[in-house]
Coordinates of C-alpha atoms in Angstrom, one line a residue:
Chain A
M1131 CA -17.2 36.7 -9.5
K1132 CA -17.3 33.0 -9.0
G1133 CA -13.5 32.9 -9.6
L1134 CA -13.0 35.7 -7.1
S1135 CA -14.8 33.9 -4.3
K1136 CA -13.0 30.9 -5.0
N1137 CA -9.6 32.7 -4.5
T1138 CA -10.8 34.4 -1.5
L1139 CA -11.1 30.8 0.2
L1140 CA -7.9 29.8 -0.8
I1141 CA -6.3 32.9 0.3
I1142 CA -8.0 32.4 3.8
Y1143 CA -6.8 29.0 4.1
A1144 CA -3.5 29.9 3.4
A1145 CA -3.5 33.0 5.9
I1146 CA -5.1 30.7 8.9
V1147 CA -1.9 28.2 7.7
L1148 CA 0.7 30.8 7.7
L1149 CA -0.4 33.3 10.1
P1150 CA 0.8 31.3 13.6
F1151 CA 4.2 30.5 11.6
S1152 CA 4.7 34.5 10.7
M1153 CA 3.6 35.3 14.6
V1154 CA 6.1 33.0 15.7
L1155 CA 9.0 34.5 13.7
F1156 CA 8.1 37.7 14.7
T1157 CA 7.9 37.0 18.3
T1158 CA 11.5 35.8 18.2
F1159 CA 12.7 39.4 17.6
K1160 CA 10.8 40.7 20.5
T1161 CA 11.7 40.9 24.3
T1162 CA 9.3 38.9 26.6
P1163 CA 8.3 42.6 28.2
E1164 CA 7.6 43.7 24.6
L1165 CA 5.6 40.4 23.9
Y1166 CA 3.5 41.3 26.9
R1167 CA 3.0 44.9 25.5
N1168 CA 2.4 44.4 21.8
P1169 CA 1.5 40.5 21.3
L1170 CA 0.2 41.0 17.6
G1171 CA 2.4 43.6 15.8
L1172 CA 5.8 43.8 14.4
P1173 CA 8.7 43.8 16.6
D1174 CA 10.0 47.4 17.6
S1175 CA 13.2 46.3 16.2
W1176 CA 14.7 43.3 14.5
S1177 CA 17.2 41.9 17.1
L1178 CA 19.0 39.0 17.2
T1179 CA 19.5 38.5 21.1
N1180 CA 17.5 35.6 21.6
Y1181 CA 18.9 33.4 18.9
Q1182 CA 22.3 34.7 20.3
D1183 CA 21.2 33.9 23.5
L1184 CA 20.1 30.2 22.7
F1185 CA 23.5 29.6 21.1
M1186 CA 25.7 31.0 24.4
K1187 CA 23.5 30.2 27.2
E1188 CA 22.1 26.9 25.6
S1189 CA 24.1 24.0 24.0
M1190 CA 22.0 24.8 20.9
S1191 CA 24.8 24.1 18.7
T1192 CA 25.5 20.7 20.3
Y1193 CA 21.7 19.9 19.7
F1194 CA 21.9 20.6 16.2
M1195 CA 24.6 18.4 15.8
N1196 CA 23.0 15.6 17.4
S1197 CA 20.1 16.0 15.3
I1198 CA 21.9 16.0 12.4
I1199 CA 23.8 12.8 13.1
V1200 CA 20.9 10.8 14.5
T1201 CA 18.8 11.6 11.3
L1202 CA 21.7 11.2 8.7
S1203 CA 22.7 7.7 10.1
S1204 CA 19.5 6.5 10.7
V1205 CA 18.2 7.6 7.3
A1206 CA 21.3 6.2 5.6
I1207 CA 21.0 2.8 7.5
I1208 CA 17.1 2.5 6.8
I1209 CA 17.8 3.0 3.0
F1210 CA 20.4 0.4 2.8
L1211 CA 18.9 -2.6 5.0
S1212 CA 15.6 -2.1 3.4
S1213 CA 16.7 -1.7 -0.2
L1214 CA 18.6 -5.0 0.6
I1215 CA 15.6 -6.7 2.1
A1216 CA 13.3 -5.2 -0.9
Y1217 CA 15.8 -6.7 -3.4
A1218 CA 15.6 -9.9 -1.7
I1219 CA 12.1 -10.4 -1.7
F1220 CA 11.8 -9.4 -4.9
R1221 CA 14.5 -12.1 -6.1
L1222 CA 13.7 -14.9 -3.6
P1223 CA 10.9 -17.6 -4.7
K1224 CA 7.5 -16.0 -4.4
K1225 CA 6.3 -18.0 -1.1
I1226 CA 9.5 -16.9 0.8
G1227 CA 9.2 -13.5 -0.6
Y1228 CA 5.6 -13.3 0.5
I1229 CA 6.4 -14.6 4.2
L1230 CA 9.2 -12.4 4.5
F1231 CA 7.3 -9.2 3.0
G1232 CA 4.6 -10.1 5.8
F1233 CA 7.0 -10.2 8.5
F1234 CA 8.3 -6.9 7.9
V1235 CA 5.2 -5.1 7.0
V1236 CA 3.4 -6.4 9.8
G1237 CA 5.1 -3.7 11.9
M1238 CA 3.7 -0.9 10.4
M1239 CA 0.7 -1.9 12.3
V1240 CA 2.6 -1.3 15.9
P1241 CA 2.2 2.1 17.0
T1242 CA 5.3 3.5 18.3
Q1243 CA 4.2 3.9 21.8
V1244 CA 3.2 0.2 22.2
N1245 CA 6.7 -1.3 22.6
M1246 CA 8.4 1.5 24.3
I1247 CA 8.5 0.0 27.9
P1248 CA 10.5 -3.3 26.3
I1249 CA 12.7 -0.6 24.1
Y1250 CA 13.9 0.8 27.1
L1251 CA 14.8 -1.8 29.1
L1252 CA 16.4 -3.5 26.1
I1253 CA 18.4 -0.1 25.4
N1254 CA 19.0 0.1 29.4
K1255 CA 20.4 -3.6 29.5
L1256 CA 22.7 -3.2 26.4
G1257 CA 24.1 -0.2 27.9
L1258 CA 23.1 2.2 25.3
L1259 CA 20.8 4.4 27.3
D1260 CA 21.4 8.1 26.9
T1261 CA 23.9 7.4 23.5
R1262 CA 22.6 8.7 20.1
L1263 CA 23.4 5.0 19.2
G1264 CA 20.8 3.7 21.0
V1265 CA 18.4 6.1 19.4
I1266 CA 19.4 5.5 16.0
L1267 CA 19.3 1.4 16.4
V1268 CA 15.5 2.0 17.7
T1269 CA 14.7 4.3 15.0
V1270 CA 16.1 2.3 12.1
G1271 CA 13.9 -0.9 13.6
S1272 CA 10.8 1.0 13.7
L1273 CA 11.1 2.3 10.1
I1274 CA 12.1 -0.8 8.3
P1275 CA 9.0 -2.0 8.0
I1276 CA 7.4 1.2 5.9
A1277 CA 10.7 1.2 4.0
V1278 CA 10.3 -2.2 3.0
F1279 CA 6.6 -2.0 2.1
I1280 CA 7.1 1.1 -0.2
L1281 CA 10.7 -0.2 -2.3
T1282 CA 9.2 -3.6 -2.4
G1283 CA 6.2 -2.3 -3.8
F1284 CA 8.5 -0.6 -6.7
M1285 CA 10.8 -3.0 -7.4
K1286 CA 7.8 -5.5 -8.0
T1287 CA 7.1 -3.4 -11.3
L1288 CA 10.6 -3.7 -12.6
P1289 CA 11.0 -5.8 -15.9
E1290 CA 12.3 -9.0 -15.1
E1291 CA 14.0 -9.1 -18.4
L1292 CA 16.5 -6.4 -17.3
I1293 CA 17.6 -9.0 -14.4
E1294 CA 17.7 -11.8 -16.3
A1295 CA 20.1 -9.9 -19.0
A1296 CA 22.4 -8.8 -16.1
K1297 CA 22.5 -12.5 -15.2
I1298 CA 23.4 -13.6 -18.4
D1299 CA 26.2 -11.3 -18.4
G1300 CA 27.4 -13.0 -15.5
A1301 CA 26.5 -10.5 -12.8
G1302 CA 26.1 -11.7 -9.2
E1303 CA 23.4 -10.5 -6.8
W1304 CA 25.2 -7.8 -5.5
K1305 CA 26.0 -6.7 -8.6
I1306 CA 22.2 -6.8 -9.7
Y1307 CA 21.3 -5.2 -6.5
S1308 CA 24.0 -2.1 -6.7
K1309 CA 24.3 -1.6 -10.8
V1310 CA 20.8 -2.4 -11.8
V1311 CA 18.2 -2.4 -9.1
V1312 CA 19.0 0.6 -6.9
P1313 CA 19.8 2.9 -10.0
L1314 CA 16.3 2.1 -11.3
S1315 CA 14.9 2.1 -8.0
L1316 CA 16.1 5.9 -7.2
P1317 CA 12.3 7.6 -7.2
S1318 CA 11.3 5.2 -4.7
I1319 CA 14.4 5.7 -2.7
A1320 CA 14.1 9.3 -2.8
T1321 CA 10.4 8.9 -1.6
V1322 CA 11.6 6.6 1.5
T1323 CA 14.6 9.1 2.1
I1324 CA 12.3 12.1 2.5
F1325 CA 9.6 10.3 4.2
A1326 CA 12.1 9.0 6.8
F1327 CA 14.0 12.2 6.8
V1328 CA 11.1 14.3 8.1
I1329 CA 9.8 11.4 10.6
V1330 CA 13.5 11.2 12.2
W1331 CA 14.2 14.9 12.3
N1332 CA 11.0 15.7 14.3
D1333 CA 10.7 12.4 16.4
L1334 CA 10.1 13.2 19.8
L1335 CA 9.3 9.9 21.4
Y1336 CA 12.5 8.0 21.2
P1337 CA 14.6 10.9 22.3
L1338 CA 12.4 11.5 25.1
L1339 CA 12.7 8.0 26.2
L1340 CA 15.9 7.5 25.9
L1341 CA 18.2 10.6 25.7
K1342 CA 18.6 12.5 29.1
S1343 CA 21.8 14.5 29.1
T1344 CA 22.6 17.6 27.3
E1345 CA 25.6 16.1 25.2
V1346 CA 23.3 13.7 23.3
K1347 CA 19.9 15.5 23.1
T1348 CA 18.3 16.3 19.9
L1349 CA 16.6 19.4 18.7
P1350 CA 12.9 18.4 19.7
I1351 CA 13.5 16.7 23.1
A1352 CA 15.8 20.0 23.9
L1353 CA 12.8 22.4 22.8
L1354 CA 10.7 20.2 25.4
S1355 CA 13.1 20.8 28.1
F1356 CA 13.2 24.5 27.0
Q1357 CA 9.2 24.4 27.3
G1358 CA 10.1 23.8 31.2
Q1359 CA 12.9 25.9 31.7
Y1360 CA 11.7 29.1 30.1
L1361 CA 7.7 28.7 31.0
T1362 CA 6.2 31.6 29.3
N1363 CA 9.3 33.1 27.8
Y1364 CA 7.7 32.5 24.1
P1365 CA 10.5 34.5 22.3
M1366 CA 13.2 32.3 23.6
I1367 CA 11.4 29.0 22.7
F1368 CA 10.3 30.3 19.4
S1369 CA 13.9 31.1 18.4
G1370 CA 14.7 27.4 19.3
V1371 CA 11.7 26.4 17.2
I1372 CA 12.9 28.5 14.0
I1373 CA 16.5 27.0 14.5
A1374 CA 14.9 23.3 14.3
S1375 CA 12.8 24.0 11.5
I1376 CA 15.0 25.8 9.5
P1377 CA 16.8 22.8 7.5
M1378 CA 13.4 21.4 6.8
I1379 CA 11.8 24.3 5.5
L1380 CA 15.2 25.2 3.2
A1381 CA 15.0 21.7 2.0
Y1382 CA 10.8 21.9 1.4
I1383 CA 11.3 24.9 -0.5
F1384 CA 13.6 23.5 -2.9
M1385 CA 12.4 20.0 -3.5
Q1386 CA 8.4 20.4 -2.3
R1387 CA 7.1 18.2 -5.0
Y1388 CA 9.4 15.5 -3.4
F1389 CA 8.3 16.1 0.0
I1390 CA 4.8 15.9 -1.0
A1391 CA 5.2 12.8 -3.1
G1392 CA 7.4 11.1 -0.3
M1393 CA 5.2 11.9 2.8
T1394 CA 2.2 11.1 0.9
A1395 CA 3.2 7.9 0.0
G1396 CA 4.0 7.2 3.6
S1397 CA 0.7 8.0 4.6
I1398 CA -1.0 5.6 2.2
K1399 CA 0.4 2.5 4.1
Chain B
M493 CA -2.3 -0.2 -8.8
Q494 CA -2.5 -3.1 -6.6
S495 CA -4.6 -5.1 -8.7
N496 CA -2.2 -4.8 -11.6
N497 CA 0.1 -6.0 -9.5
S498 CA -1.8 -8.9 -8.5
A499 CA -2.6 -9.6 -12.3
G500 CA 0.9 -9.6 -13.2
K501 CA 1.9 -12.1 -10.1
V502 CA -0.4 -14.7 -11.8
I503 CA 0.8 -14.3 -14.9
E504 CA 4.1 -14.7 -13.9
S505 CA 3.3 -18.0 -11.7
N506 CA 1.3 -19.2 -14.6
L507 CA 4.4 -18.8 -17.0
G508 CA 6.7 -20.3 -14.3
T509 CA 4.8 -23.7 -14.2
P510 CA 5.7 -25.7 -17.1
P511 CA 6.9 -29.1 -15.4
Y512 CA 10.1 -29.7 -17.4
S513 CA 11.3 -26.1 -16.3
S514 CA 10.7 -26.3 -12.4
L515 CA 13.8 -28.8 -11.9
Q516 CA 16.0 -26.3 -13.6
T517 CA 15.0 -23.3 -11.7
K518 CA 15.1 -25.2 -8.5
T519 CA 18.6 -26.0 -8.7
K520 CA 19.5 -22.8 -10.0
K521 CA 17.5 -20.9 -7.1
R522 CA 19.1 -22.7 -4.4
K523 CA 22.3 -21.5 -5.3
V524 CA 21.1 -17.9 -5.2
N525 CA 19.1 -17.9 -1.9
T526 CA 22.2 -18.2 0.1
V527 CA 23.3 -14.8 -0.9
L528 CA 19.8 -13.1 -0.8
F529 CA 19.5 -14.7 2.9
W530 CA 23.0 -12.5 3.9
F531 CA 20.9 -9.2 2.2
I532 CA 18.1 -9.6 4.6
L533 CA 20.0 -10.6 7.8
P534 CA 21.6 -7.2 8.9
G535 CA 17.8 -5.4 8.5
F536 CA 16.0 -8.5 9.8
L537 CA 18.3 -8.3 13.1
I538 CA 17.7 -4.7 13.8
Y539 CA 14.0 -5.0 13.1
S540 CA 13.8 -8.4 15.1
I541 CA 15.9 -7.1 18.3
F542 CA 14.8 -3.5 18.2
Y543 CA 11.2 -3.6 17.4
A544 CA 9.2 -7.1 16.5
G545 CA 11.1 -8.4 19.6
P546 CA 10.0 -5.6 22.2
T547 CA 6.4 -5.8 20.8
V548 CA 6.2 -9.4 21.6
F549 CA 7.9 -8.9 25.4
A550 CA 5.0 -5.9 25.8
L551 CA 2.6 -8.7 25.2
Y552 CA 4.3 -10.9 27.9
L553 CA 4.9 -8.1 30.4
S554 CA 1.1 -7.2 30.2
F555 CA 0.5 -10.3 32.2
T556 CA 2.8 -9.8 35.1
D557 CA 2.8 -7.2 37.9
W558 CA 6.4 -5.7 37.5
N559 CA 7.0 -2.2 38.3
G560 CA 10.2 -1.6 36.0
V561 CA 12.6 -1.5 38.8
A562 CA 12.5 -4.7 41.3
D563 CA 14.1 -7.9 40.3
A564 CA 11.3 -9.9 41.2
Y565 CA 7.6 -10.1 39.7
N566 CA 4.8 -12.0 39.7
F567 CA 2.7 -13.3 36.9
V568 CA -1.0 -11.9 37.5
G569 CA -2.7 -13.8 34.4
L570 CA -5.4 -11.4 32.7
S571 CA -5.8 -9.1 36.1
N572 CA -4.2 -6.0 34.4
Y573 CA -6.8 -6.5 31.7
K574 CA -9.4 -6.8 34.0
E575 CA -8.4 -3.5 35.8
L576 CA -8.2 -1.6 33.0
L577 CA -11.5 -2.9 31.4
T578 CA -13.5 -2.7 34.7
D579 CA -11.8 -0.7 37.3
S580 CA -9.9 1.9 35.8
P581 CA -11.8 5.4 35.4
I582 CA -8.7 7.1 34.0
F583 CA -8.3 4.4 31.0
T584 CA -11.9 4.6 30.6
Q585 CA -11.7 8.6 29.9
S586 CA -9.0 8.1 27.8
L587 CA -10.4 6.1 25.7
G588 CA -13.3 8.4 25.6
N589 CA -10.9 11.3 25.0
N590 CA -9.6 9.3 21.9
L591 CA -13.0 9.1 20.4
K592 CA -13.9 12.8 20.9
F593 CA -10.2 13.8 19.6
T594 CA -10.3 11.3 16.7
L595 CA -14.2 12.0 15.6
T596 CA -13.5 15.7 15.5
V597 CA -10.5 15.4 13.7
L598 CA -12.2 13.4 11.1
I599 CA -15.0 15.1 10.5
F600 CA -13.1 18.3 9.9
Q601 CA -10.0 17.2 8.2
T602 CA -12.0 14.7 5.7
I603 CA -14.6 17.7 5.0
L604 CA -12.2 20.6 4.7
S605 CA -9.3 18.7 2.8
L606 CA -12.1 17.4 0.0
F607 CA -13.4 20.8 -0.2
F608 CA -10.0 22.5 -0.9
A609 CA -8.9 19.7 -3.1
I610 CA -11.5 20.1 -5.5
L611 CA -10.5 23.8 -5.6
V612 CA -7.0 22.9 -6.0
A613 CA -7.3 19.6 -8.5
K614 CA -6.2 21.4 -11.5
N615 CA -2.3 21.6 -12.1
S616 CA -2.0 25.3 -12.6
K617 CA 1.0 27.2 -11.2
K618 CA -1.3 29.1 -8.6
N619 CA -2.8 25.7 -7.4
V620 CA 0.4 24.0 -7.3
F621 CA 1.4 27.1 -4.7
F622 CA -1.5 26.7 -3.1
R623 CA -1.0 23.1 -2.3
A624 CA 2.4 23.5 -1.0
I625 CA 1.4 26.0 1.6
F626 CA -1.5 24.0 2.6
F627 CA 0.8 21.0 2.9
F628 CA 3.5 23.0 4.7
P629 CA 2.6 22.4 8.4
T630 CA 3.1 18.3 7.5
I631 CA 6.9 18.9 7.4
V632 CA 7.4 21.0 10.9
A633 CA 7.8 19.3 13.8
S634 CA 5.0 18.2 16.3
V635 CA 6.7 19.7 19.0
S636 CA 7.0 23.1 17.3
I637 CA 3.3 23.2 16.2
A638 CA 2.7 22.4 19.9
F639 CA 4.4 25.4 20.9
I640 CA 2.9 27.7 18.1
W641 CA -0.5 26.7 19.3
T642 CA 0.3 27.0 23.1
F643 CA 1.2 30.7 22.5
M644 CA -1.7 31.1 20.0
Y645 CA -4.2 29.9 22.9
D646 CA -2.6 31.5 25.9
P647 CA -5.4 33.3 27.5
N648 CA -3.5 36.7 28.4
I649 CA -1.5 37.5 25.0
G650 CA -2.7 34.9 22.8
V651 CA -3.4 35.6 19.1
I652 CA -7.1 33.7 19.8
N653 CA -8.0 36.1 22.4
S654 CA -6.2 39.2 21.1
L655 CA -8.3 39.0 17.9
L656 CA -11.4 37.9 19.7
N657 CA -11.1 41.2 21.8
K658 CA -10.4 43.2 18.5
V659 CA -13.8 42.4 16.7
G660 CA -15.6 42.9 20.2
L661 CA -16.4 39.5 21.1
E662 CA -14.3 39.1 24.1
Q663 CA -17.0 37.0 26.1
L664 CA -15.8 34.4 23.9
G665 CA -12.1 34.5 25.2
Q666 CA -11.0 31.7 27.0
S667 CA -8.5 29.5 28.6
W668 CA -8.5 27.5 25.5
L669 CA -6.2 24.6 27.2
G670 CA -7.3 25.2 30.9
N671 CA -10.6 24.9 30.7
Q672 CA -11.7 21.0 31.1
K673 CA -14.5 20.9 28.9
I674 CA -13.0 22.1 25.5
A675 CA -9.2 21.5 26.1
I676 CA -9.4 17.9 24.0
Y677 CA -11.1 20.2 21.2
S678 CA -8.6 22.9 20.9
L679 CA -6.1 19.9 20.6
A680 CA -8.0 18.3 17.9
F681 CA -8.3 21.7 16.1
V682 CA -4.4 22.0 16.1
Q683 CA -4.5 18.5 14.6
F684 CA -6.3 19.1 11.7
W685 CA -5.1 22.3 11.3
A686 CA -1.7 20.7 10.9
H687 CA -2.9 17.7 8.7
T688 CA -5.6 18.7 6.4
G689 CA -3.2 19.7 3.7
Q690 CA -1.6 16.6 4.1
V691 CA -4.4 14.2 3.2
L692 CA -5.6 17.3 0.5
I693 CA -2.7 15.7 -1.7
I694 CA -4.6 12.5 -1.5
F695 CA -7.6 13.9 -2.7
V696 CA -5.7 15.8 -5.2
A697 CA -4.2 12.5 -6.6
G698 CA -7.8 10.7 -6.5
L699 CA -9.3 13.7 -8.3
Q700 CA -6.9 14.1 -11.2
A701 CA -7.3 10.0 -12.1
I702 CA -10.9 10.9 -12.9
P703 CA -11.2 10.7 -16.5
K704 CA -12.1 14.3 -18.1
E705 CA -14.4 12.7 -20.8
L706 CA -17.2 12.0 -17.7
Y707 CA -17.1 15.6 -16.8
E708 CA -17.3 16.3 -20.5
A709 CA -20.1 14.0 -21.2
I710 CA -22.2 15.2 -17.7
S711 CA -22.1 18.8 -18.7
L712 CA -23.3 18.2 -22.3
E713 CA -26.5 16.5 -20.4
G714 CA -26.7 20.0 -18.6
A715 CA -25.7 18.6 -15.2
T716 CA -25.7 21.0 -12.3
K717 CA -22.4 21.4 -10.3
W718 CA -23.7 19.5 -7.3
Q719 CA -25.0 16.9 -9.8
T720 CA -21.6 16.5 -11.2
F721 CA -20.3 16.1 -7.9
R722 CA -22.9 13.8 -6.5
H723 CA -23.0 11.3 -9.7
I724 CA -19.2 11.4 -10.8
T725 CA -16.5 13.1 -8.3
W726 CA -17.9 11.5 -5.3
P727 CA -18.4 7.7 -6.6
L728 CA -15.0 7.8 -8.3
L729 CA -13.3 9.3 -5.3
A730 CA -14.5 6.9 -2.9
P731 CA -11.2 5.0 -3.0
S732 CA -9.3 8.3 -2.2
A733 CA -11.7 9.0 0.7
T734 CA -11.2 5.4 1.9
I735 CA -7.3 6.2 2.4
V736 CA -8.0 9.5 3.9
I737 CA -10.4 8.5 6.3
A738 CA -8.4 5.3 7.5
Y739 CA -5.1 7.2 7.5
T740 CA -6.9 10.1 9.5
T741 CA -8.2 7.7 11.9
I742 CA -5.1 6.1 12.8
Q743 CA -2.9 9.0 12.5
S744 CA -5.3 11.0 15.0
F745 CA -5.7 7.5 17.3
K746 CA -2.2 7.4 17.7
A747 CA -1.2 11.5 18.4
F748 CA 1.3 11.8 21.1
D749 CA 3.6 14.4 20.3
L750 CA 0.8 17.2 20.6
V751 CA -0.6 16.2 23.8
I752 CA 2.6 15.6 25.6
A753 CA 3.8 19.0 24.8
M754 CA 0.7 21.4 25.3
T755 CA -1.3 19.9 28.0
G756 CA 0.6 16.4 29.3
G757 CA -2.8 14.9 29.5
G758 CA -4.3 17.9 31.8
P759 CA -6.1 19.7 33.4
S760 CA -7.3 16.9 35.4
H761 CA -7.1 13.8 32.7
S762 CA -9.5 15.9 30.4
T763 CA -7.0 15.6 27.4
E764 CA -5.4 12.3 28.4
I765 CA -5.4 9.8 25.8
L766 CA -4.5 5.9 25.3
S767 CA -0.9 6.8 24.2
T768 CA -0.3 9.4 26.7
F769 CA -1.8 7.2 29.5
L770 CA 0.5 4.4 28.1
Y771 CA 3.5 6.8 28.9
H772 CA 2.5 8.3 32.2
E773 CA 1.6 4.7 33.6
A774 CA 5.0 3.6 32.6
F775 CA 7.3 6.2 33.6
T776 CA 5.2 8.4 36.1
N777 CA 3.5 5.4 38.2
F778 CA 6.3 2.7 37.2
R779 CA 3.3 0.0 36.2
F780 CA 5.0 -1.4 33.4
G781 CA 3.0 -4.3 33.3
Y782 CA -0.2 -2.4 33.5
S783 CA 0.7 0.0 31.0
S784 CA 1.9 -3.0 28.8
A785 CA -1.6 -4.5 29.1
A786 CA -3.1 -1.3 27.9
S787 CA -0.5 -1.1 25.2
V788 CA -1.9 -4.5 23.6
I789 CA -5.4 -3.2 23.6
F790 CA -4.3 -0.1 22.1
M791 CA -2.3 -2.1 19.6
I792 CA -5.6 -4.5 18.9
I793 CA -7.8 -1.2 18.1
I794 CA -5.3 0.1 15.5
A795 CA -4.9 -3.7 14.0
V796 CA -8.8 -3.7 13.6
I797 CA -8.8 -0.2 12.2
T798 CA -6.2 -1.1 9.5
V799 CA -7.9 -4.3 8.6
L800 CA -11.1 -2.7 8.1
Q801 CA -9.1 -0.2 6.0
F802 CA -7.7 -2.8 4.0
K803 CA -11.0 -4.7 3.4
L804 CA -12.9 -1.4 2.6
L805 CA -10.1 -0.4 -0.3
K806 CA -10.7 -4.1 -1.6
S807 CA -14.3 -3.6 -1.7
D808 CA -14.2 -0.4 -3.6
D809 CA -13.4 -1.8 -6.8
V810 CA -14.6 1.3 -8.8
K811 CA -14.6 0.8 -12.6
Y812 CA -14.6 3.9 -14.8

């Protein structure tokens, strides 16, 4: 009896989480009149018209590509630069290391909306407004603090003897970094990768601030403009939501353990 | 974890201090340093130019009356701050909304995540599966979450009102986002609906760290479930609770996407919060200086919460 009521509670919570998502999925197969006639039930037919329309009438494939370009480049640059910084902090004399660590990590306290005006002005001055490069640079700058924080914390736990041994073998800093420390730090690098991947793929603020034209828009900002365009054409908007979420959902299904670990490490900042 | 590291550091620095070795390491380290500074440089430049620099510049702008377009602007000292604190009903209203939003999320998210964390704390197959479902909304873009709930709340075809009609409670049906009195709470619900499963994981980690022997010992003494929770689980979970509370507070204080995409701060500013207030003052009203002053206040509030979090975490040194 007791086990049963516990399971009931868990199933109720799971249903509250999953119900809205399944409603969204069903809605994408309906027409707007059908939705108003039958908002809750299953669709009359499993027609993919709304998805087709999004790709035909809207530049959905362009938005998708833009999201991929912005996300992959940002995450790759963040990982590369932050692991270099973390390595240097780990290797430098303690005092200098602490100062640098503090300088980078203090950025975690700055909410992203605080410096959006100067960022907008700067990107405008550099002629990077409405370019993917502008968004990538700002995104990298904003996520370096948390990445450095997580990677430095991990590298501090590596045994010094390993590095000393590599040094005796005549390895330079670059070699120690790339051949010893990075391979050993892969768990924390995976954590940062997933964390940054989710944040950048879903980010609204910087694209909203810096991107205007169709050719460069990413998915979240494209979805926001659909809302203005299609108003209550939920089937159309939701087809966009599904398309924008698919890569993340697939990745989550196959790597949920890493996702949960990554997002949790990111939250304890 | 943190205390372990600092203990390690103390040992290391103690080992490194024999006087005769210091000269040797100094000359060695100097050669190493220059390469390491090259390692730091690219990240240092991007972070300084595109994040840290703009933050400092926001502080500078907050003392001006710049509109973002004109070439000239004046230094106005603290008058932006004065206006915000004494003569800006919308700013005050936004702060109040922040408070309503954050407190609602904090209370429900903390209690619900703790409750369900206890139910799924053990690493069985079933529990791992449920945790994955509860966590799922965390990976979905908040814009998408916003659209989903705009639909759920829709007064005509929304699921919430339809369900209320079905069970004969149609008098409770509402325009959930259109009613000024409740719109902010409707948004708060979406926030903790989306993030309870995320902080639940922090509690699960905390629960799994509690030694099983303690539970065995107290059950031998015949303690009830409530006594077990009161005397073992809760005190040993305090560090996790601090993290959850601090994280939830900061995260919900900074909410932006949900509000922009669901209500845009309306109706008549009833869901305006600091982050959207900043955005509208800058990019709708073109008061860059004024908006910057508000953002500095915003940053100070977040900084205070963060420092408090660190203080609390340090004082919460629970011994097993």
